[in-house]
Amino acid sequence: MTLRVLLDVDTGVDDAMAIQFAVAHPDVDLIGITCVAGNTSLGNVVDNTLRVLDLAGAPPIPVAAGALRPLIEPVRASHVHGGNGLGDIPLPESTRTVDERHAVDFARDLLLASSEPVTIVALAPQTNLALLLRLHPEVIPQIERILFMGGSASGGNATAVAEFNVWHDPEAASIVIGSGVPTFMYGLDVFNQVTIDEADADALLTGPSASGRLTGALLRHQMADDADGEPDPSGYAGHIGDAGALCALVDPDALHIERHPVRVALAGESRGQTIVDRRQRVGEDTVHAAGSAAPATRPTVIDVALDVDRERYARLFLATIATLP
Ligand code: BDR
Ligand code: CA
């Protein structure tokens, strides 16, 4: 079944792989892309997105620029994506133009004009989405669900407990998760698992397809960003990152998914952590809630991906990218 998809990105090494996947996969009808500051500046994000669409031979998919910075936090580009956000890999300048509307207005118009509900796949800090839901709640019935890359039920990457996208704009993630829109969290528990081995990355890098060569270079960039910069003896090249969230969209059966209450920690050392309540039984905080420091509101229950058939997603990713020019 074809899914109508609006992508929200901060392109971004792995966002670039995700955009290529979304363009290539026959079950994804990519109707628009909104950009937000995150991995790199908004200007870089927009520029990278247009260039990647060109390389993938995409039809004229509308692209709109959104929030320049998080709701409260300052801009903090991720160091792992290089100076241009694409691992310093140069791509030809694009001739595509950017939609004149702010991403929030663009998304509102797109959703309200759609003849069927749209799935939003968010691969970035959720600033645009939070603004959309707060400014234009009338779009909510038009959203099939929000599938977001972000958060973790285990450890973090930006901090010991917080994943980058949520840490970058915790208030925005809290608004989105608590919005009542059906929400699916593709977090670090699965994000880090789907890797491509060195031989496959090199085959892409030296192959005939321009998109394949970009993917190979992006995977190679990730390997170079490993702690010691040395090739891993296990043959590990890099992970598909955000592209895994697109795999989750078209092949959810490869995931172990559970429904749990999730909230975003907004204060203190754990700021930006997604607190996933995996308890099977009511806890003491609930039993003895009166007069305790328990949260005043019950966290929203959402779908959380906790494990993945990593081989299956690696194969799906490679087979999909292989169809691009
Ligand atoms: C997320 O942050 C960025 O580095 C990636 O693009 C991904 O969306 C992982 O924490
Ligand atoms: Ca991203």
GROMACS .gro file of C-alpha atoms and ligand atoms in nm:
model
  336
    1MET     CA    1   0.000   0.000   0.000
    2THR     CA    2   0.133   0.344  -0.087
    3LEU     CA    3   0.168   0.582   0.206
    4ARG     CA    4   0.140   0.955   0.163
    5VAL     CA    5   0.441   1.098   0.348
    6LEU     CA    6   0.560   1.440   0.464
    7LEU     CA    7   0.927   1.428   0.569
    8ASP     CA    8   1.077   1.665   0.826
    9VAL     CA    9   1.458   1.667   0.802
   10ASP     CA   10   1.782   1.830   0.918
   11THR     CA   11   1.996   1.695   0.632
   12GLY     CA   12   2.238   1.558   0.770
   13VAL     CA   13   2.442   1.255   0.660
   14ASP     CA   14   2.178   0.996   0.746
   15ASP     CA   15   1.885   1.221   0.653
   16ALA     CA   16   2.036   1.222   0.303
   17MET     CA   17   2.018   0.843   0.295
   18ALA     CA   18   1.659   0.858   0.422
   19ILE     CA   19   1.555   1.108   0.153
   20GLN     CA   20   1.702   0.885  -0.116
   21PHE     CA   21   1.519   0.584   0.028
   22ALA     CA   22   1.189   0.777   0.038
   23VAL     CA   23   1.230   0.887  -0.323
   24ALA     CA   24   1.309   0.533  -0.435
   25HIS     CA   25   1.065   0.314  -0.245
   26PRO     CA   26   0.742   0.240  -0.435
   27ASP     CA   27   0.531   0.233  -0.116
   28VAL     CA   28   0.625   0.591  -0.028
   29ASP     CA   29   0.447   0.882  -0.193
   30LEU     CA   30   0.672   1.168  -0.084
   31ILE     CA   31   0.446   1.475  -0.109
   32GLY     CA   32   0.669   1.729   0.064
   33ILE     CA   33   0.976   1.795   0.276
   34THR     CA   34   1.010   2.045   0.559
   35CYS     CA   35   1.352   2.151   0.683
   36VAL     CA   36   1.463   2.249   1.031
   37ALA     CA   37   1.791   2.343   1.196
   38GLY     CA   38   1.953   2.051   1.375
   39ASN     CA   39   2.248   1.857   1.243
   40THR     CA   40   2.356   2.177   1.067
   41SER     CA   41   2.224   2.528   0.999
   42LEU     CA   42   1.886   2.569   0.832
   43GLY     CA   43   2.057   2.710   0.521
   44ASN     CA   44   2.275   2.401   0.490
   45VAL     CA   45   1.979   2.171   0.556
   46VAL     CA   46   1.774   2.325   0.274
   47ASP     CA   47   2.069   2.330   0.037
   48ASN     CA   48   2.165   1.969   0.111
   49THR     CA   49   1.805   1.852   0.075
   50LEU     CA   50   1.769   2.007  -0.271
   51ARG     CA   51   2.103   1.866  -0.388
   52VAL     CA   52   2.019   1.516  -0.265
   53LEU     CA   53   1.681   1.528  -0.442
   54ASP     CA   54   1.860   1.620  -0.765
   55LEU     CA   55   2.104   1.335  -0.732
   56ALA     CA   56   1.822   1.089  -0.665
   57GLY     CA   57   1.644   1.206  -0.982
   58ALA     CA   58   1.339   1.296  -0.774
   59PRO     CA   59   1.032   1.459  -0.929
   60PRO     CA   60   0.965   1.823  -0.824
   61ILE     CA   61   0.882   1.749  -0.458
   62PRO     CA   62   0.811   2.076  -0.273
   63VAL     CA   63   1.066   2.170  -0.005
   64ALA     CA   64   1.005   2.439   0.260
   65ALA     CA   65   1.236   2.599   0.515
   66GLY     CA   66   1.122   2.608   0.877
   67ALA     CA   67   1.259   2.687   1.220
   68LEU     CA   68   1.603   2.845   1.243
   69ARG     CA   69   1.650   2.728   1.601
   70PRO     CA   70   1.483   2.525   1.876
   71LEU     CA   71   1.201   2.673   2.088
   72ILE     CA   72   1.426   2.747   2.384
   73GLU     CA   73   1.768   2.591   2.333
   74PRO     CA   74   2.034   2.762   2.120
   75VAL     CA   75   2.142   2.622   1.783
   76ARG     CA   76   2.394   2.344   1.835
   77ALA     CA   77   2.495   2.173   1.511
   78SER     CA   78   2.604   1.814   1.551
   79HIS     CA   79   2.979   1.773   1.502
   80VAL     CA   80   2.939   1.431   1.338
   81HIS     CA   81   2.793   1.570   1.013
   82GLY     CA   82   3.091   1.779   0.901
   83GLY     CA   83   3.108   2.147   0.806
   84ASN     CA   84   2.834   2.133   0.539
   85GLY     CA   85   2.618   1.879   0.724
   86LEU     CA   86   2.687   1.619   0.457
   87GLY     CA   87   3.021   1.496   0.583
   88ASP     CA   88   3.192   1.763   0.368
   89ILE     CA   89   3.102   1.560   0.059
   90PRO     CA   90   3.057   1.814  -0.225
   91LEU     CA   91   2.743   1.783  -0.437
   92PRO     CA   92   2.652   1.989  -0.746
   93GLU     CA   93   2.439   2.296  -0.678
   94SER     CA   94   2.068   2.239  -0.730
   95THR     CA   95   1.843   2.427  -0.969
   96ARG     CA   96   1.535   2.352  -0.758
   97THR     CA   97   1.365   2.636  -0.574
   98VAL     CA   98   1.240   2.647  -0.217
   99ASP     CA   99   0.871   2.695  -0.142
  100GLU     CA  100   0.804   3.057  -0.043
  101ARG     CA  101   0.599   2.963   0.262
  102HIS     CA  102   0.744   2.893   0.606
  103ALA     CA  103   0.754   2.517   0.661
  104VAL     CA  104   0.478   2.540   0.922
  105ASP     CA  105   0.240   2.718   0.682
  106PHE     CA  106   0.345   2.490   0.399
  107ALA     CA  107   0.272   2.179   0.609
  108ARG     CA  108  -0.064   2.319   0.719
  109ASP     CA  109  -0.169   2.385   0.359
  110LEU     CA  110  -0.042   2.047   0.241
  111LEU     CA  111  -0.223   1.855   0.514
  112LEU     CA  112  -0.553   2.040   0.477
  113ALA     CA  113  -0.548   1.998   0.099
  114SER     CA  114  -0.478   1.624   0.115
  115SER     CA  115  -0.765   1.395   0.020
  116GLU     CA  116  -0.641   1.139   0.273
  117PRO     CA  117  -0.451   1.151   0.603
  118VAL     CA  118  -0.075   1.196   0.574
  119THR     CA  119   0.202   1.020   0.768
  120ILE     CA  120   0.464   1.258   0.902
  121VAL     CA  121   0.813   1.107   0.929
  122ALA     CA  122   1.029   1.331   1.148
  123LEU     CA  123   1.404   1.275   1.131
  124ALA     CA  124   1.513   1.588   1.313
  125PRO     CA  125   1.448   1.806   1.618
  126GLN     CA  126   1.070   1.848   1.628
  127THR     CA  127   1.053   2.228   1.632
  128ASN     CA  128   0.854   2.255   1.307
  129LEU     CA  129   0.605   1.990   1.419
  130ALA     CA  130   0.549   2.142   1.762
  131LEU     CA  131   0.483   2.482   1.605
  132LEU     CA  132   0.248   2.323   1.351
  133LEU     CA  133   0.045   2.141   1.617
  134ARG     CA  134   0.023   2.447   1.842
  135LEU     CA  135  -0.053   2.703   1.569
  136HIS     CA  136  -0.278   2.489   1.352
  137PRO     CA  137  -0.447   2.215   1.558
  138GLU     CA  138  -0.705   2.187   1.277
  139VAL     CA  139  -0.450   1.973   1.089
  140ILE     CA  140  -0.455   1.696   1.351
  141PRO     CA  141  -0.736   1.490   1.191
  142GLN     CA  142  -0.535   1.499   0.867
  143ILE     CA  143  -0.232   1.333   1.028
  144GLU     CA  144  -0.236   0.955   1.003
  145ARG     CA  145   0.046   0.933   1.256
  146ILE     CA  146   0.386   1.077   1.338
  147LEU     CA  147   0.679   0.839   1.308
  148PHE     CA  148   0.981   1.005   1.461
  149MET     CA  149   1.347   0.917   1.481
  150GLY     CA  150   1.442   1.023   1.826
  151GLY     CA  151   1.460   0.927   2.189
  152SER     CA  152   1.572   0.609   2.351
  153ALA     CA  153   1.445   0.353   2.596
  154SER     CA  154   1.805   0.287   2.699
  155GLY     CA  155   2.104   0.525   2.681
  156GLY     CA  156   2.155   0.847   2.489
  157ASN     CA  157   2.407   0.986   2.241
  158ALA     CA  158   2.397   1.365   2.289
  159THR     CA  159   2.417   1.308   2.664
  160ALA     CA  160   2.440   0.988   2.864
  161VAL     CA  161   2.061   0.966   2.863
  162ALA     CA  162   1.934   1.195   2.583
  163GLU     CA  163   1.920   1.131   2.209
  164PHE     CA  164   2.026   1.424   1.983
  165ASN     CA  165   1.692   1.513   1.818
  166VAL     CA  166   1.502   1.522   2.147
  167TRP     CA  167   1.790   1.682   2.338
  168HIS     CA  168   1.814   1.956   2.073
  169ASP     CA  169   1.454   2.065   2.135
  170PRO     CA  170   1.304   1.884   2.435
  171GLU     CA  171   0.998   2.112   2.461
  172ALA     CA  172   0.910   2.045   2.099
  173ALA     CA  173   0.936   1.669   2.143
  174SER     CA  174   0.724   1.691   2.456
  175ILE     CA  175   0.453   1.882   2.266
  176VAL     CA  176   0.454   1.628   1.982
  177ILE     CA  177   0.448   1.320   2.204
  178GLY     CA  178   0.171   1.466   2.417
  179SER     CA  179  -0.034   1.592   2.121
  180GLY     CA  180  -0.272   1.299   2.100
  181VAL     CA  181  -0.164   1.221   1.742
  182PRO     CA  182  -0.077   0.848   1.711
  183THR     CA  183   0.299   0.847   1.752
  184PHE     CA  184   0.571   0.592   1.684
  185MET     CA  185   0.919   0.627   1.831
  186TYR     CA  186   1.208   0.487   1.627
  187GLY     CA  187   1.482   0.560   1.877
  188LEU     CA  188   1.843   0.475   1.948
  189ASP     CA  189   1.746   0.123   2.059
  190VAL     CA  190   1.701   0.035   1.692
  191PHE     CA  191   1.869   0.328   1.517
  192ASN     CA  192   2.222   0.214   1.599
  193GLN     CA  193   2.164  -0.147   1.504
  194VAL     CA  194   2.117  -0.136   1.127
  195THR     CA  195   2.467  -0.133   0.981
  196ILE     CA  196   2.609  -0.182   0.633
  197ASP     CA  197   2.934  -0.369   0.606
  198GLU     CA  198   3.245  -0.231   0.447
  199ALA     CA  199   3.226  -0.445   0.133
  200ASP     CA  200   2.874  -0.324   0.053
  201ALA     CA  201   2.969   0.039   0.121
  202ASP     CA  202   3.269   0.010  -0.112
  203ALA     CA  203   3.060  -0.153  -0.384
  204LEU     CA  204   2.828   0.149  -0.368
  205LEU     CA  205   3.119   0.392  -0.365
  206THR     CA  206   3.267   0.253  -0.685
  207GLY     CA  207   2.940   0.164  -0.858
  208PRO     CA  208   2.771   0.321  -1.162
  209SER     CA  209   2.489   0.501  -0.976
  210ALA     CA  210   2.544   0.859  -0.853
  211SER     CA  211   2.303   0.802  -0.563
  212GLY     CA  212   2.483   0.481  -0.476
  213ARG     CA  213   2.818   0.662  -0.477
  214LEU     CA  214   2.679   0.929  -0.245
  215THR     CA  215   2.545   0.661  -0.011
  216GLY     CA  216   2.881   0.483  -0.011
  217ALA     CA  217   3.057   0.812   0.069
  218LEU     CA  218   2.810   0.890   0.350
  219LEU     CA  219   2.863   0.546   0.502
  220ARG     CA  220   3.238   0.591   0.470
  221HIS     CA  221   3.212   0.927   0.645
  222GLN     CA  222   3.042   0.761   0.938
  223MET     CA  223   3.318   0.502   0.963
  224ALA     CA  224   3.581   0.777   0.963
  225ASP     CA  225   3.391   0.939   1.249
  226ASP     CA  226   3.438   0.630   1.465
  227ALA     CA  227   3.635   0.696   1.780
  228ASP     CA  228   3.972   0.575   1.647
  229GLY     CA  229   3.909   0.652   1.278
  230GLU     CA  230   4.034   0.305   1.187
  231PRO     CA  231   3.840   0.052   0.980
  232ASP     CA  232   3.660  -0.183   1.212
  233PRO     CA  233   3.796  -0.541   1.194
  234SER     CA  234   3.436  -0.668   1.197
  235GLY     CA  235   3.380  -0.507   0.857
  236TYR     CA  236   3.142  -0.247   0.999
  237ALA     CA  237   3.107   0.053   0.768
  238GLY     CA  238   2.833   0.268   0.907
  239HIS     CA  239   2.469   0.265   1.002
  240ILE     CA  240   2.175   0.371   0.789
  241GLY     CA  241   2.052   0.593   1.073
  242ASP     CA  242   1.744   0.796   0.981
  243ALA     CA  243   1.681   0.576   0.677
  244GLY     CA  244   1.583   0.305   0.926
  245ALA     CA  245   1.275   0.510   1.015
  246LEU     CA  246   1.165   0.483   0.651
  247CYS     CA  247   1.229   0.109   0.665
  248ALA     CA  248   1.005   0.102   0.974
  249LEU     CA  249   0.734   0.271   0.772
  250VAL     CA  250   0.733   0.021   0.485
  251ASP     CA  251   0.834  -0.295   0.678
  252PRO     CA  252   0.719  -0.268   1.041
  253ASP     CA  253   0.714  -0.648   1.084
  254ALA     CA  254   1.094  -0.648   1.116
  255LEU     CA  255   1.060  -0.459   1.444
  256HIS     CA  256   0.972  -0.554   1.796
  257ILE     CA  257   0.729  -0.282   1.898
  258GLU     CA  258   0.574  -0.226   2.240
  259ARG     CA  259   0.331   0.036   2.364
  260HIS     CA  260   0.454   0.232   2.664
  261PRO     CA  261   0.395   0.562   2.839
  262VAL     CA  262   0.666   0.806   2.727
  263ARG     CA  263   0.748   1.154   2.850
  264VAL     CA  264   1.036   1.390   2.792
  265ALA     CA  265   1.246   1.504   3.086
  266LEU     CA  266   1.263   1.884   3.070
  267ALA     CA  267   1.479   1.972   3.369
  268GLY     CA  268   1.808   1.887   3.529
  269GLU     CA  269   2.079   1.653   3.416
  270SER     CA  270   1.832   1.424   3.237
  271ARG     CA  271   1.690   1.708   3.019
  272GLY     CA  272   1.606   1.564   2.678
  273GLN     CA  273   1.575   1.205   2.797
  274THR     CA  274   1.269   1.012   2.682
  275ILE     CA  275   1.149   0.833   2.991
  276VAL     CA  276   0.993   0.512   2.861
  277ASP     CA  277   0.795   0.339   3.134
  278ARG     CA  278   0.840  -0.032   3.058
  279ARG     CA  279   0.708  -0.156   3.391
  280GLN     CA  280   0.462  -0.442   3.364
  281ARG     CA  281   0.303  -0.366   3.701
  282VAL     CA  282   0.180  -0.052   3.866
  283GLY     CA  283   0.470   0.106   4.057
  284GLU     CA  284   0.498   0.247   4.403
  285ASP     CA  285   0.480   0.598   4.259
  286THR     CA  286   0.126   0.521   4.139
  287VAL     CA  287   0.019   0.323   4.444
  288HIS     CA  288   0.139   0.599   4.674
  289ALA     CA  289   0.080   0.889   4.433
  290ALA     CA  290  -0.100   1.116   4.680
  291GLY     CA  291   0.143   1.367   4.817
  292SER     CA  292   0.436   1.218   4.623
  293ALA     CA  293   0.660   1.376   4.361
  294ALA     CA  294   0.493   1.169   4.085
  295PRO     CA  295   0.426   1.355   3.758
  296ALA     CA  296   0.099   1.549   3.772
  297THR     CA  297  -0.016   1.424   3.432
  298ARG     CA  298  -0.007   1.071   3.301
  299PRO     CA  299   0.241   1.031   3.016
  300THR     CA  300   0.106   0.952   2.671
  301VAL     CA  301   0.120   0.589   2.558
  302ILE     CA  302   0.294   0.553   2.222
  303ASP     CA  303   0.450   0.281   2.006
  304VAL     CA  304   0.818   0.226   2.077
  305ALA     CA  305   1.049   0.019   1.855
  306LEU     CA  306   1.275  -0.183   2.084
  307ASP     CA  307   1.445  -0.432   1.855
  308VAL     CA  308   1.500  -0.484   1.484
  309ASP     CA  309   1.594  -0.755   1.238
  310ARG     CA  310   1.902  -0.559   1.137
  311GLU     CA  311   1.993  -0.781   0.840
  312ARG     CA  312   1.646  -0.744   0.695
  313TYR     CA  313   1.661  -0.363   0.709
  314ALA     CA  314   2.016  -0.356   0.571
  315ARG     CA  315   1.902  -0.564   0.273
  316LEU     CA  316   1.588  -0.354   0.227
  317PHE     CA  317   1.797  -0.036   0.232
  318LEU     CA  318   2.053  -0.161  -0.019
  319ALA     CA  319   1.790  -0.304  -0.254
  320THR     CA  320   1.593   0.024  -0.247
  321ILE     CA  321   1.894   0.249  -0.304
  322ALA     CA  322   2.000   0.021  -0.591
  323THR     CA  323   1.695   0.134  -0.791
  324LEU     CA  324   1.815   0.497  -0.805
  325PRO     CA  325   2.007   0.648  -1.097
  326BDR     C1  326   1.975   1.173   1.509
  326BDR     O1  327   2.057   1.290   1.520
  326BDR     C2  328   2.125   1.312   1.399
  326BDR     O2  329   2.262   1.304   1.419
  326BDR     C3  330   2.079   1.209   1.299
  326BDR     O3  331   2.049   1.269   1.174
  326BDR     C4  332   1.957   1.147   1.361
  326BDR     O4  333   1.837   1.208   1.318
  326BDR     C5  334   2.039   1.061   1.589
  326BDR     O5  335   2.050   1.095   1.724
  327CA      CA  336   1.839   1.367   1.125
   0.00000   0.00000   0.00000
